[in-house]
Amino acid sequence: MFITFEGIEGSGKTTQIKHVAEFLKRRGHDCIITREPGGTKIGEKIRSILLDPRSKDMDPLTELLLYIADRSQHINELVKPLLTEGKTVLCDRFYDATMAYQGFARGLYINLIKRLNKLILEDLKPDITILLDLSPEIGLSRAWKQIDKGTRESIETRFEEERLSFHKKVREGYLELARLEPERFRVIDGSMDENQVQEEIIKILLESDIVK
Ligand code: TMP
């Protein structure tokens, strides 16, 4: 089973994914958490280039191709082999992030992104995608508080430093993707407190028949 988690900065994905893994492990799933960008040694190197605030002059196409390169490594080295072994893979961001950030927010051609994703993914698709939706004002303020407290990497702030209008486009992009694929997406109000969000996700997983 392949479950992906999406949302803007500060939406709580990384916290919730850990709760979901604990819940699924208790129900006997062999669960692995991974992330994009990252998840492999090569991917973590690509991640540091992508998220470093000193990479602020990065050309949008370079950015897109680095995310695609990271994904190609990640799915071939890690995700596909794990799924073949029957593991449950929980992934913190996947191809919807490229559509929302590089497509809707940066304004690169959606069709180009779709074609690149198709090239590397072949028939791989998440069984379910949890979208934690909230306003960028709340999300960014949470993200910066975590950075100030040191619970979020201060060397990975290139996207947090983007303008509010950029994050608004990311949010709208995600919501549009969810509207286009209602059978795969589940949208949850990410502004609720941590426990409420957790309960909501678990309810959805139990209802979806994906989790036994
Ligand atoms: P995160 O691991 O803290 O969520 O940071 C990853 C950042 O990378 C986040 O700002 C979203 C961005 N991103 C893209 O722009 N495109 C992508 O395809 C992915 C996977 C992430």
Tab-separated table of C-alpha atoms and ligand atoms in Angstrom:
chain	number	residue	atom	x	y	z
A	1	MET	CA	0.000	0.000	0.000
A	2	PHE	CA	1.242	3.441	-0.938
A	3	ILE	CA	-0.049	6.495	0.983
A	4	THR	CA	1.147	10.034	0.272
A	5	PHE	CA	0.797	13.164	2.420
A	6	GLU	CA	0.607	16.640	0.935
A	7	GLY	CA	0.091	20.205	2.076
A	8	ILE	CA	1.716	23.614	2.255
A	9	GLU	CA	4.533	24.457	4.701
A	10	GLY	CA	3.420	24.116	8.315
A	11	SER	CA	0.425	21.917	7.474
A	12	GLY	CA	1.557	19.229	9.936
A	13	LYS	CA	2.275	16.394	7.449
A	14	THR	CA	5.521	15.317	9.040
A	15	THR	CA	3.933	15.009	12.505
A	16	GLN	CA	0.836	13.238	11.222
A	17	ILE	CA	2.753	10.732	9.120
A	18	LYS	CA	4.450	9.481	12.305
A	19	HIS	CA	1.067	9.019	14.024
A	20	VAL	CA	-0.257	7.120	11.000
A	21	ALA	CA	2.809	4.850	10.976
A	22	GLU	CA	2.301	4.014	14.665
A	23	PHE	CA	-1.396	3.304	14.066
A	24	LEU	CA	-0.688	1.068	11.070
A	25	LYS	CA	2.123	-0.789	12.851
A	26	ARG	CA	-0.285	-1.587	15.697
A	27	ARG	CA	-2.588	-3.113	13.089
A	28	GLY	CA	0.198	-5.320	11.767
A	29	HIS	CA	1.386	-3.309	8.768
A	30	ASP	CA	5.074	-3.335	7.957
A	31	CYS	CA	5.334	0.433	7.556
A	32	ILE	CA	8.098	2.613	6.178
A	33	ILE	CA	8.156	6.431	6.242
A	34	THR	CA	9.993	8.196	3.468
A	35	ARG	CA	10.007	11.659	1.918
A	36	GLU	CA	10.566	13.747	-1.182
A	37	PRO	CA	12.834	15.383	-1.830
A	38	GLY	CA	15.110	12.910	-0.050
A	39	GLY	CA	14.490	9.339	1.041
A	40	THR	CA	17.749	8.020	-0.472
A	41	LYS	CA	21.391	9.085	-0.036
A	42	ILE	CA	21.443	10.670	-3.483
A	43	GLY	CA	18.021	12.210	-2.857
A	44	GLU	CA	19.177	13.809	0.394
A	45	LYS	CA	22.023	15.491	-1.533
A	46	ILE	CA	19.551	16.768	-4.118
A	47	ARG	CA	17.306	17.937	-1.240
A	48	SER	CA	20.065	20.049	0.265
A	49	ILE	CA	20.582	21.857	-3.062
A	50	LEU	CA	16.840	22.402	-3.546
A	51	LEU	CA	15.991	23.686	-0.075
A	52	ASP	CA	19.107	25.715	0.668
A	53	PRO	CA	18.103	29.418	0.839
A	54	ARG	CA	21.420	30.181	-0.932
A	55	SER	CA	19.953	28.435	-4.017
A	56	LYS	CA	17.537	31.350	-4.435
A	57	ASP	CA	18.713	32.077	-8.006
A	58	MET	CA	17.801	28.586	-9.169
A	59	ASP	CA	16.194	28.540	-12.595
A	60	PRO	CA	12.604	27.129	-12.395
A	61	LEU	CA	13.344	24.418	-14.964
A	62	THR	CA	16.478	23.373	-13.051
A	63	GLU	CA	14.295	23.166	-9.953
A	64	LEU	CA	11.724	20.990	-11.721
A	65	LEU	CA	14.362	18.642	-13.144
A	66	LEU	CA	16.032	18.233	-9.748
A	67	TYR	CA	12.695	17.205	-8.187
A	68	ILE	CA	12.170	14.743	-11.038
A	69	ALA	CA	15.743	13.395	-10.656
A	70	ASP	CA	15.160	12.948	-6.922
A	71	ARG	CA	11.878	11.115	-7.596
A	72	SER	CA	13.411	8.803	-10.173
A	73	GLN	CA	16.097	7.731	-7.690
A	74	HIS	CA	13.577	7.438	-4.858
A	75	ILE	CA	11.042	5.251	-6.611
A	76	ASN	CA	13.585	2.969	-8.257
A	77	GLU	CA	15.879	2.561	-5.268
A	78	LEU	CA	13.282	2.530	-2.499
A	79	VAL	CA	9.552	2.848	-3.167
A	80	LYS	CA	9.006	0.214	-5.861
A	81	PRO	CA	11.171	-2.463	-4.181
A	82	LEU	CA	9.376	-1.880	-0.848
A	83	LEU	CA	5.940	-2.108	-2.436
A	84	THR	CA	6.986	-5.314	-4.227
A	85	GLU	CA	7.977	-6.767	-0.830
A	86	GLY	CA	4.450	-5.992	0.414
A	87	LYS	CA	5.439	-3.108	2.697
A	88	THR	CA	3.216	-0.107	3.422
A	89	VAL	CA	4.993	3.028	2.212
A	90	LEU	CA	4.067	6.402	3.728
A	91	CYS	CA	5.559	9.221	1.713
A	92	ASP	CA	5.868	12.844	2.880
A	93	ARG	CA	5.131	14.567	-0.475
A	94	PHE	CA	5.104	13.002	-3.938
A	95	TYR	CA	4.250	14.040	-7.482
A	96	ASP	CA	1.283	16.225	-6.510
A	97	ALA	CA	3.825	18.556	-4.865
A	98	THR	CA	5.526	19.057	-8.237
A	99	MET	CA	2.187	19.885	-9.833
A	100	ALA	CA	1.278	22.325	-7.037
A	101	TYR	CA	4.684	24.035	-6.548
A	102	GLN	CA	6.395	23.931	-9.945
A	103	GLY	CA	3.162	23.857	-11.974
A	104	PHE	CA	0.516	25.993	-10.287
A	105	ALA	CA	2.821	28.272	-8.262
A	106	ARG	CA	5.945	28.641	-10.452
A	107	GLY	CA	3.854	28.549	-13.620
A	108	LEU	CA	5.732	25.828	-15.524
A	109	TYR	CA	3.744	23.882	-18.117
A	110	ILE	CA	1.479	21.379	-16.408
A	111	ASN	CA	1.718	19.070	-19.424
A	112	LEU	CA	5.504	19.044	-19.244
A	113	ILE	CA	5.343	18.083	-15.556
A	114	LYS	CA	2.782	15.371	-16.278
A	115	ARG	CA	4.956	13.929	-19.045
A	116	LEU	CA	8.099	13.920	-16.923
A	117	ASN	CA	6.260	12.284	-14.040
A	118	LYS	CA	4.773	9.669	-16.367
A	119	LEU	CA	8.211	8.903	-17.789
A	120	ILE	CA	9.670	8.008	-14.397
A	121	LEU	CA	6.579	6.631	-12.644
A	122	GLU	CA	5.174	4.349	-15.334
A	123	ASP	CA	2.089	2.904	-13.587
A	124	LEU	CA	3.036	3.805	-9.990
A	125	LYS	CA	0.275	5.773	-8.249
A	126	PRO	CA	-0.567	6.368	-4.582
A	127	ASP	CA	-3.530	4.337	-3.291
A	128	ILE	CA	-4.626	7.345	-1.292
A	129	THR	CA	-3.383	10.919	-0.845
A	130	ILE	CA	-4.060	12.841	2.357
A	131	LEU	CA	-4.094	16.595	1.744
A	132	LEU	CA	-3.801	18.715	4.890
A	133	ASP	CA	-5.348	21.996	3.857
A	134	LEU	CA	-4.965	25.286	5.707
A	135	SER	CA	-4.370	28.958	4.991
A	136	PRO	CA	-0.778	29.899	4.157
A	137	GLU	CA	-0.916	32.628	6.802
A	138	ILE	CA	-1.362	29.986	9.528
A	139	GLY	CA	0.949	27.454	7.860
A	140	LEU	CA	3.841	29.863	7.400
A	141	SER	CA	3.560	31.266	10.897
A	142	ARG	CA	3.697	27.698	12.297
A	143	ALA	CA	6.665	26.851	10.047
A	144	TRP	CA	8.667	29.932	11.100
A	145	LYS	CA	7.939	29.264	14.799
A	146	GLN	CA	9.354	25.743	14.343
A	147	ILE	CA	12.414	27.146	12.573
A	148	ASP	CA	12.972	29.673	15.390
A	149	LYS	CA	12.601	26.942	18.031
A	150	GLY	CA	15.023	24.708	16.098
A	151	THR	CA	12.454	21.924	15.532
A	152	ARG	CA	12.581	22.582	11.774
A	153	GLU	CA	15.785	22.853	9.718
A	154	SER	CA	16.924	26.482	9.366
A	155	ILE	CA	19.141	25.527	6.403
A	156	GLU	CA	16.082	24.381	4.411
A	157	THR	CA	14.069	27.587	4.186
A	158	ARG	CA	14.151	28.411	0.449
A	159	PHE	CA	10.404	27.785	0.060
A	160	GLU	CA	9.359	29.310	3.391
A	161	GLU	CA	11.047	32.500	2.127
A	162	GLU	CA	8.774	32.650	-0.927
A	163	ARG	CA	6.064	35.339	-0.942
A	164	LEU	CA	2.613	34.715	0.524
A	165	SER	CA	1.135	34.902	-3.001
A	166	PHE	CA	3.309	31.917	-4.002
A	167	HIS	CA	1.994	29.828	-1.098
A	168	LYS	CA	-1.589	30.837	-1.919
A	169	LYS	CA	-1.092	29.469	-5.433
A	170	VAL	CA	0.347	26.238	-4.017
A	171	ARG	CA	-2.726	25.821	-1.820
A	172	GLU	CA	-5.126	26.507	-4.699
A	173	GLY	CA	-3.130	24.096	-6.861
A	174	TYR	CA	-3.478	21.307	-4.329
A	175	LEU	CA	-7.213	21.925	-3.946
A	176	GLU	CA	-7.636	21.844	-7.723
A	177	LEU	CA	-5.747	18.523	-7.926
A	178	ALA	CA	-8.029	17.147	-5.200
A	179	ARG	CA	-11.110	18.292	-7.145
A	180	LEU	CA	-9.797	16.549	-10.270
A	181	GLU	CA	-9.143	13.219	-8.525
A	182	PRO	CA	-11.696	12.895	-5.710
A	183	GLU	CA	-11.338	9.101	-5.596
A	184	ARG	CA	-7.644	9.340	-4.608
A	185	PHE	CA	-7.563	12.549	-2.508
A	186	ARG	CA	-8.921	13.077	1.000
A	187	VAL	CA	-8.846	16.718	2.103
A	188	ILE	CA	-8.557	17.401	5.839
A	189	ASP	CA	-8.692	20.720	7.655
A	190	GLY	CA	-5.065	21.090	8.782
A	191	SER	CA	-5.864	24.054	11.036
A	192	MET	CA	-7.471	21.747	13.626
A	193	ASP	CA	-5.340	20.678	16.570
A	194	GLU	CA	-2.940	17.766	16.183
A	195	ASN	CA	-5.191	15.163	17.862
A	196	GLN	CA	-8.264	16.116	15.846
A	197	VAL	CA	-6.310	15.868	12.587
A	198	GLN	CA	-4.945	12.500	13.674
A	199	GLU	CA	-8.443	11.155	14.462
A	200	GLU	CA	-9.734	12.407	11.135
A	201	ILE	CA	-6.950	10.692	9.165
A	202	ILE	CA	-7.452	7.401	10.994
A	203	LYS	CA	-11.196	7.558	10.380
A	204	ILE	CA	-10.570	8.111	6.679
A	205	LEU	CA	-8.105	5.231	6.446
A	206	LEU	CA	-10.530	2.861	8.172
A	207	GLU	CA	-13.413	3.963	5.934
A	208	SER	CA	-11.366	3.700	2.770
A	209	ASP	CA	-11.005	-0.108	2.989
A	210	ILE	CA	-7.296	0.342	2.418
A	211	VAL	CA	-6.552	-0.435	6.039
A	212	LYS	CA	-7.722	-3.687	7.537
B	1	TMP	P1	9.439	19.628	3.316
B	1	TMP	O1	10.149	18.322	3.292
B	1	TMP	O2	9.734	20.427	4.523
B	1	TMP	O3	8.003	19.493	3.012
B	1	TMP	O4	10.118	20.525	2.152
B	1	TMP	C1	10.105	20.192	0.838
B	1	TMP	C2	9.926	21.446	0.025
B	1	TMP	O5	10.056	21.131	-1.359
B	1	TMP	C3	8.557	22.085	0.214
B	1	TMP	O6	8.698	23.478	0.268
B	1	TMP	C4	7.837	21.728	-1.066
B	1	TMP	C5	8.922	21.588	-2.076
B	1	TMP	N1	8.630	20.623	-3.154
B	1	TMP	C6	8.465	21.091	-4.447
B	1	TMP	O7	8.520	22.300	-4.683
B	1	TMP	N2	8.248	20.190	-5.448
B	1	TMP	C7	8.214	18.828	-5.229
B	1	TMP	O8	8.029	18.053	-6.177
B	1	TMP	C8	8.395	18.359	-3.870
B	1	TMP	C9	8.371	16.894	-3.606
B	1	TMP	C10	8.600	19.289	-2.867
